[in-house]
CSV table of N, CA and C in Angstrom, one decimal:
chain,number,residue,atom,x,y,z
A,20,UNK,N,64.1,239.0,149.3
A,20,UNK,CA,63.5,240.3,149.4
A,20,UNK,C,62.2,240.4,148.6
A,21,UNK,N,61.1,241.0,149.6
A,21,UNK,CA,60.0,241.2,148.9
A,21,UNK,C,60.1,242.4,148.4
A,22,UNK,N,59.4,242.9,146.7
A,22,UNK,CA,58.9,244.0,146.9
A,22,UNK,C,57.3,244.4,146.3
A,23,UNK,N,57.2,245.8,146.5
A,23,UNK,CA,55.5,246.1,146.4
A,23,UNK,C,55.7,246.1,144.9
A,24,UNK,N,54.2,246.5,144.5
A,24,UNK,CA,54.0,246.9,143.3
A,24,UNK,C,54.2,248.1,142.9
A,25,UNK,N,54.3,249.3,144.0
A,25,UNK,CA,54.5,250.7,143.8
A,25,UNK,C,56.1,250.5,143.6
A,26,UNK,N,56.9,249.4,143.6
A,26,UNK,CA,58.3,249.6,143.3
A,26,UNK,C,58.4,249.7,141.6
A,27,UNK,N,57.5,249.2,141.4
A,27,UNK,CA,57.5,249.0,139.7
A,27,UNK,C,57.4,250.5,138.9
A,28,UNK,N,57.2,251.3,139.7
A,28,UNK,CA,56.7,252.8,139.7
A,28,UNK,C,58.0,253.4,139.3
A,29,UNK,N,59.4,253.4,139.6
A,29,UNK,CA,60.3,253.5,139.6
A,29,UNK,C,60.7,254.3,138.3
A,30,UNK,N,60.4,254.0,137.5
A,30,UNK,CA,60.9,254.0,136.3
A,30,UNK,C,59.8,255.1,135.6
A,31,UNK,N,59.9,256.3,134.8
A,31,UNK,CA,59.5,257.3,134.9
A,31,UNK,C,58.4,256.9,133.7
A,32,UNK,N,58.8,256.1,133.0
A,32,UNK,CA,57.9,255.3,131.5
A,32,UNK,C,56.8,254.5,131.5
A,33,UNK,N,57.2,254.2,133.1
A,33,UNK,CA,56.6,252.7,133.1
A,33,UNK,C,54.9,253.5,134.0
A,34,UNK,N,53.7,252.0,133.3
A,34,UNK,CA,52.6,253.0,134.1
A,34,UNK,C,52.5,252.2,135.2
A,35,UNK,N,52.3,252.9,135.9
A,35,UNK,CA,51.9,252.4,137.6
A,35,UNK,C,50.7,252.2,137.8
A,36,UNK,N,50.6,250.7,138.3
A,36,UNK,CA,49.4,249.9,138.7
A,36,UNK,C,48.5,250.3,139.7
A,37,UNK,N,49.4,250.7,140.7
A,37,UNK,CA,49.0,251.3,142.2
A,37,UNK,C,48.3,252.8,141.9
A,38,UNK,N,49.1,253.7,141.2
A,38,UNK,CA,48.9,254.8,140.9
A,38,UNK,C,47.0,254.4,140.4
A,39,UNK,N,47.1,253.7,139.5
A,39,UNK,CA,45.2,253.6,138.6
A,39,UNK,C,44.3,253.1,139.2
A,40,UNK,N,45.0,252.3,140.0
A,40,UNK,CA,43.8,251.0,141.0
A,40,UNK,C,43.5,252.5,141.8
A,41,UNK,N,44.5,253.0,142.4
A,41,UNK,CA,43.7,254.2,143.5
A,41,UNK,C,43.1,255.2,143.1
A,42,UNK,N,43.2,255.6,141.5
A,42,UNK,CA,42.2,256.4,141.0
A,42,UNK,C,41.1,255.8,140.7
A,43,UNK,N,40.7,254.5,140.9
A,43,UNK,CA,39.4,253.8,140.6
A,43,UNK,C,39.5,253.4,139.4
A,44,UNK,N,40.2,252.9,138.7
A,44,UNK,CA,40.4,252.4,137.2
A,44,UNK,C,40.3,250.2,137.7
A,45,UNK,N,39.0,249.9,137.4
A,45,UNK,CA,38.9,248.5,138.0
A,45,UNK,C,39.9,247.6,137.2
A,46,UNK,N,40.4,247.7,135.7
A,46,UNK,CA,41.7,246.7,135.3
A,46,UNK,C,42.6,246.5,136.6
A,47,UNK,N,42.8,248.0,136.3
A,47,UNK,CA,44.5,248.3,137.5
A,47,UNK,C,43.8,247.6,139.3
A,48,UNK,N,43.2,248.0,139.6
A,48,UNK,CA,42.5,247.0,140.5
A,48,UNK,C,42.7,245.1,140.4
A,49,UNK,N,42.2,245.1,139.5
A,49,UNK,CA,42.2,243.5,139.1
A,49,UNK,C,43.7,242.8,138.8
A,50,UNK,N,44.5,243.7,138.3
A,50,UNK,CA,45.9,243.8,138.0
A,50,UNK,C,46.1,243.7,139.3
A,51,UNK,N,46.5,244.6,140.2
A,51,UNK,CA,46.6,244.1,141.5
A,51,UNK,C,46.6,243.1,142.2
A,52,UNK,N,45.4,242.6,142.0
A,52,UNK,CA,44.7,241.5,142.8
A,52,UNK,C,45.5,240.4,142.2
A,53,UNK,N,45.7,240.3,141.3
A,53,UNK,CA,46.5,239.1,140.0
A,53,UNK,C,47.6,239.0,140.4
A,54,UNK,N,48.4,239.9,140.6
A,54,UNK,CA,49.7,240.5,141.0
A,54,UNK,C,50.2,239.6,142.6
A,55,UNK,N,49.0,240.1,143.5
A,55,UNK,CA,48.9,239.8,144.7
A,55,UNK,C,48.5,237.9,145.0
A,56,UNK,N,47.5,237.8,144.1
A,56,UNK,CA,47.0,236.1,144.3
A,56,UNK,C,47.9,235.5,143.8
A,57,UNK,N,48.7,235.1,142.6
A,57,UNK,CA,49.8,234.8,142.3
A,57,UNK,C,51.4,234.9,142.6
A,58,UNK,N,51.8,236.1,143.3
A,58,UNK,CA,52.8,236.3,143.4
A,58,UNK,C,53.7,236.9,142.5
A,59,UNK,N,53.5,237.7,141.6
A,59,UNK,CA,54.3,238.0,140.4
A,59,UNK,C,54.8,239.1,140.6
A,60,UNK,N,55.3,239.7,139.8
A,60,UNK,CA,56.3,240.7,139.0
A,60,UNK,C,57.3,241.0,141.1
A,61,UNK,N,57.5,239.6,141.7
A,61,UNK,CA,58.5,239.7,142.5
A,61,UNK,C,57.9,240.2,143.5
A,62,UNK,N,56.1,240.1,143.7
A,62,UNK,CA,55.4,240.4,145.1
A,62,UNK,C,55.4,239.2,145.5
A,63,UNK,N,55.4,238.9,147.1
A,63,UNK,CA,54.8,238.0,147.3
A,63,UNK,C,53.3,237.6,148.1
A,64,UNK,N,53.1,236.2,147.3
A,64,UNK,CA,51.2,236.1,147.1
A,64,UNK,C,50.9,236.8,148.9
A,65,UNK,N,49.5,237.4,148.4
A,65,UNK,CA,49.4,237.7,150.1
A,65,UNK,C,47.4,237.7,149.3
A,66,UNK,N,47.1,236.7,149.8
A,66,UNK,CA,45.8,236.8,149.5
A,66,UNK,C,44.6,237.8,149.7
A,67,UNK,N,45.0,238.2,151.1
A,67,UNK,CA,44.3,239.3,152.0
A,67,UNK,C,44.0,240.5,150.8
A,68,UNK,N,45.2,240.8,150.0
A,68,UNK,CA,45.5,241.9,149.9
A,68,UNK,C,44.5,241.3,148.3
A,69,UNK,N,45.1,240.8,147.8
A,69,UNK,CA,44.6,239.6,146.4
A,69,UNK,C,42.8,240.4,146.6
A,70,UNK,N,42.1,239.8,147.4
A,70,UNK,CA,40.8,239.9,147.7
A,70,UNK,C,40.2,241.1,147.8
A,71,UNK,N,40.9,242.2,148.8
A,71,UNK,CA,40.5,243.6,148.7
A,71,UNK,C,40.4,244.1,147.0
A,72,UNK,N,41.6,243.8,146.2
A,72,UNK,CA,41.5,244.5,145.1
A,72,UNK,C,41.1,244.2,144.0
A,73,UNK,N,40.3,242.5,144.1
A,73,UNK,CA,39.6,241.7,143.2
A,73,UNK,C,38.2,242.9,143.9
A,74,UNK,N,38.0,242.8,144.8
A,74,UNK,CA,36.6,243.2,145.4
A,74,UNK,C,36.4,244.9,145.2
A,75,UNK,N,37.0,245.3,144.9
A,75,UNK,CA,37.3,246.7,144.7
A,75,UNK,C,36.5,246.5,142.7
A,76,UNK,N,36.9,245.9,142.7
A,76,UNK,CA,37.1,246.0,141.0
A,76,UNK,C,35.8,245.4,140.6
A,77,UNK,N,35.6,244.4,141.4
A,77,UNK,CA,34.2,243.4,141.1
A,77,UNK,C,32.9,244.6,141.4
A,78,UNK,N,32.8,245.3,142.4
A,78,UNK,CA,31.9,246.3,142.8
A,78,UNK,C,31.9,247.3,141.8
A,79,UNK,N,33.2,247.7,141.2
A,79,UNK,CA,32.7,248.4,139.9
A,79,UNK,C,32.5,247.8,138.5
A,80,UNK,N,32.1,246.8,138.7
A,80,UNK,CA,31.2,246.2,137.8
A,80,UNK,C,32.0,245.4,136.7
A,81,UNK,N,33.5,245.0,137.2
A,81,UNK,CA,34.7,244.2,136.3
A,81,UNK,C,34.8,243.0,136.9
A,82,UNK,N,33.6,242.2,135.4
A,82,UNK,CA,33.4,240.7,135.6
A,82,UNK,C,34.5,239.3,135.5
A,83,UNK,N,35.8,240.1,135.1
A,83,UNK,CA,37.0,239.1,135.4
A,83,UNK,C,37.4,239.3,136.9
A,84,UNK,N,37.3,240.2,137.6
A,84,UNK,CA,37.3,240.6,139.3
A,84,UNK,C,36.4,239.4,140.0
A,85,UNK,N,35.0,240.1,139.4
A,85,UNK,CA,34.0,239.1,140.3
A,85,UNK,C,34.0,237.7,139.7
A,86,UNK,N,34.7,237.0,138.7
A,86,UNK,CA,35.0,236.0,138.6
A,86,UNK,C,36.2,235.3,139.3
A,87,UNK,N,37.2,236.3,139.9
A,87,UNK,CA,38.4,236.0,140.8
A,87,UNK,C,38.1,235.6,142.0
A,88,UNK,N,36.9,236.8,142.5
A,88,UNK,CA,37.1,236.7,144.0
A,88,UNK,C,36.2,234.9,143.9
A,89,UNK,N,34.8,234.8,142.8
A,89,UNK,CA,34.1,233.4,143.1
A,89,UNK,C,35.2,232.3,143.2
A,90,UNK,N,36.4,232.0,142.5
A,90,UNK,CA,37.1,231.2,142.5
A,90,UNK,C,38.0,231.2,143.7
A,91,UNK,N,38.3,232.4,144.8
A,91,UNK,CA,39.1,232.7,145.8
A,91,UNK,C,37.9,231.8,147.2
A,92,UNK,N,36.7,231.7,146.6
A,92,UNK,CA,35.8,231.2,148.0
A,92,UNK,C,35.9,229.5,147.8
C-alpha cells in the first residue's frame, strides 16, 4: 500500500509538508520533491511528481531544488 504525503498530516503535531509546499514555502517544496524522487517516508518514487516540486522550488530561487532537477536531466 502506497501512501501520500498529506497522510503524514494525520497527526495534529506533526507539520505538514503538503500544507507549506502549497503555501509557497520552497524547503517544503524541495522536501517534496525528495520525498517523491526517492521514495520515502512510505511514498512511492514517482518522478513526474519529484520534478514538479523540485521546479516549483528551483523558480523560487532554492538552489538545493535547482541542483535536483540539474541531476534529474
Amino acid at each position: 500500500i502506497s501512501i501520500s504525503p498529506r497522510s503524514m498530516c494525520s497527526v495534529p503535531t506533526q507539520v505538514c509538508p503538503i500544507s507549506h509546499a502549497e503555501a509557497g514555502n520552497p524547503a517544503a517544496m524541495y522536501y517534496l520533491g525528495s520525498i517523491y524522487a526517492e521514495g520515502e517516508e512510505g511514498v512511492k518514487p514517482d518522478a513526474k511528481k519529484a520534478k514538479k516540486w523540485f521546479k516549483q522550488a528551483a523558480e523560487a530561487g532554492y538552489a538545493p531544488a535547482q541542483a535536483a532537477l540539474e541531476r534529474m536531466k
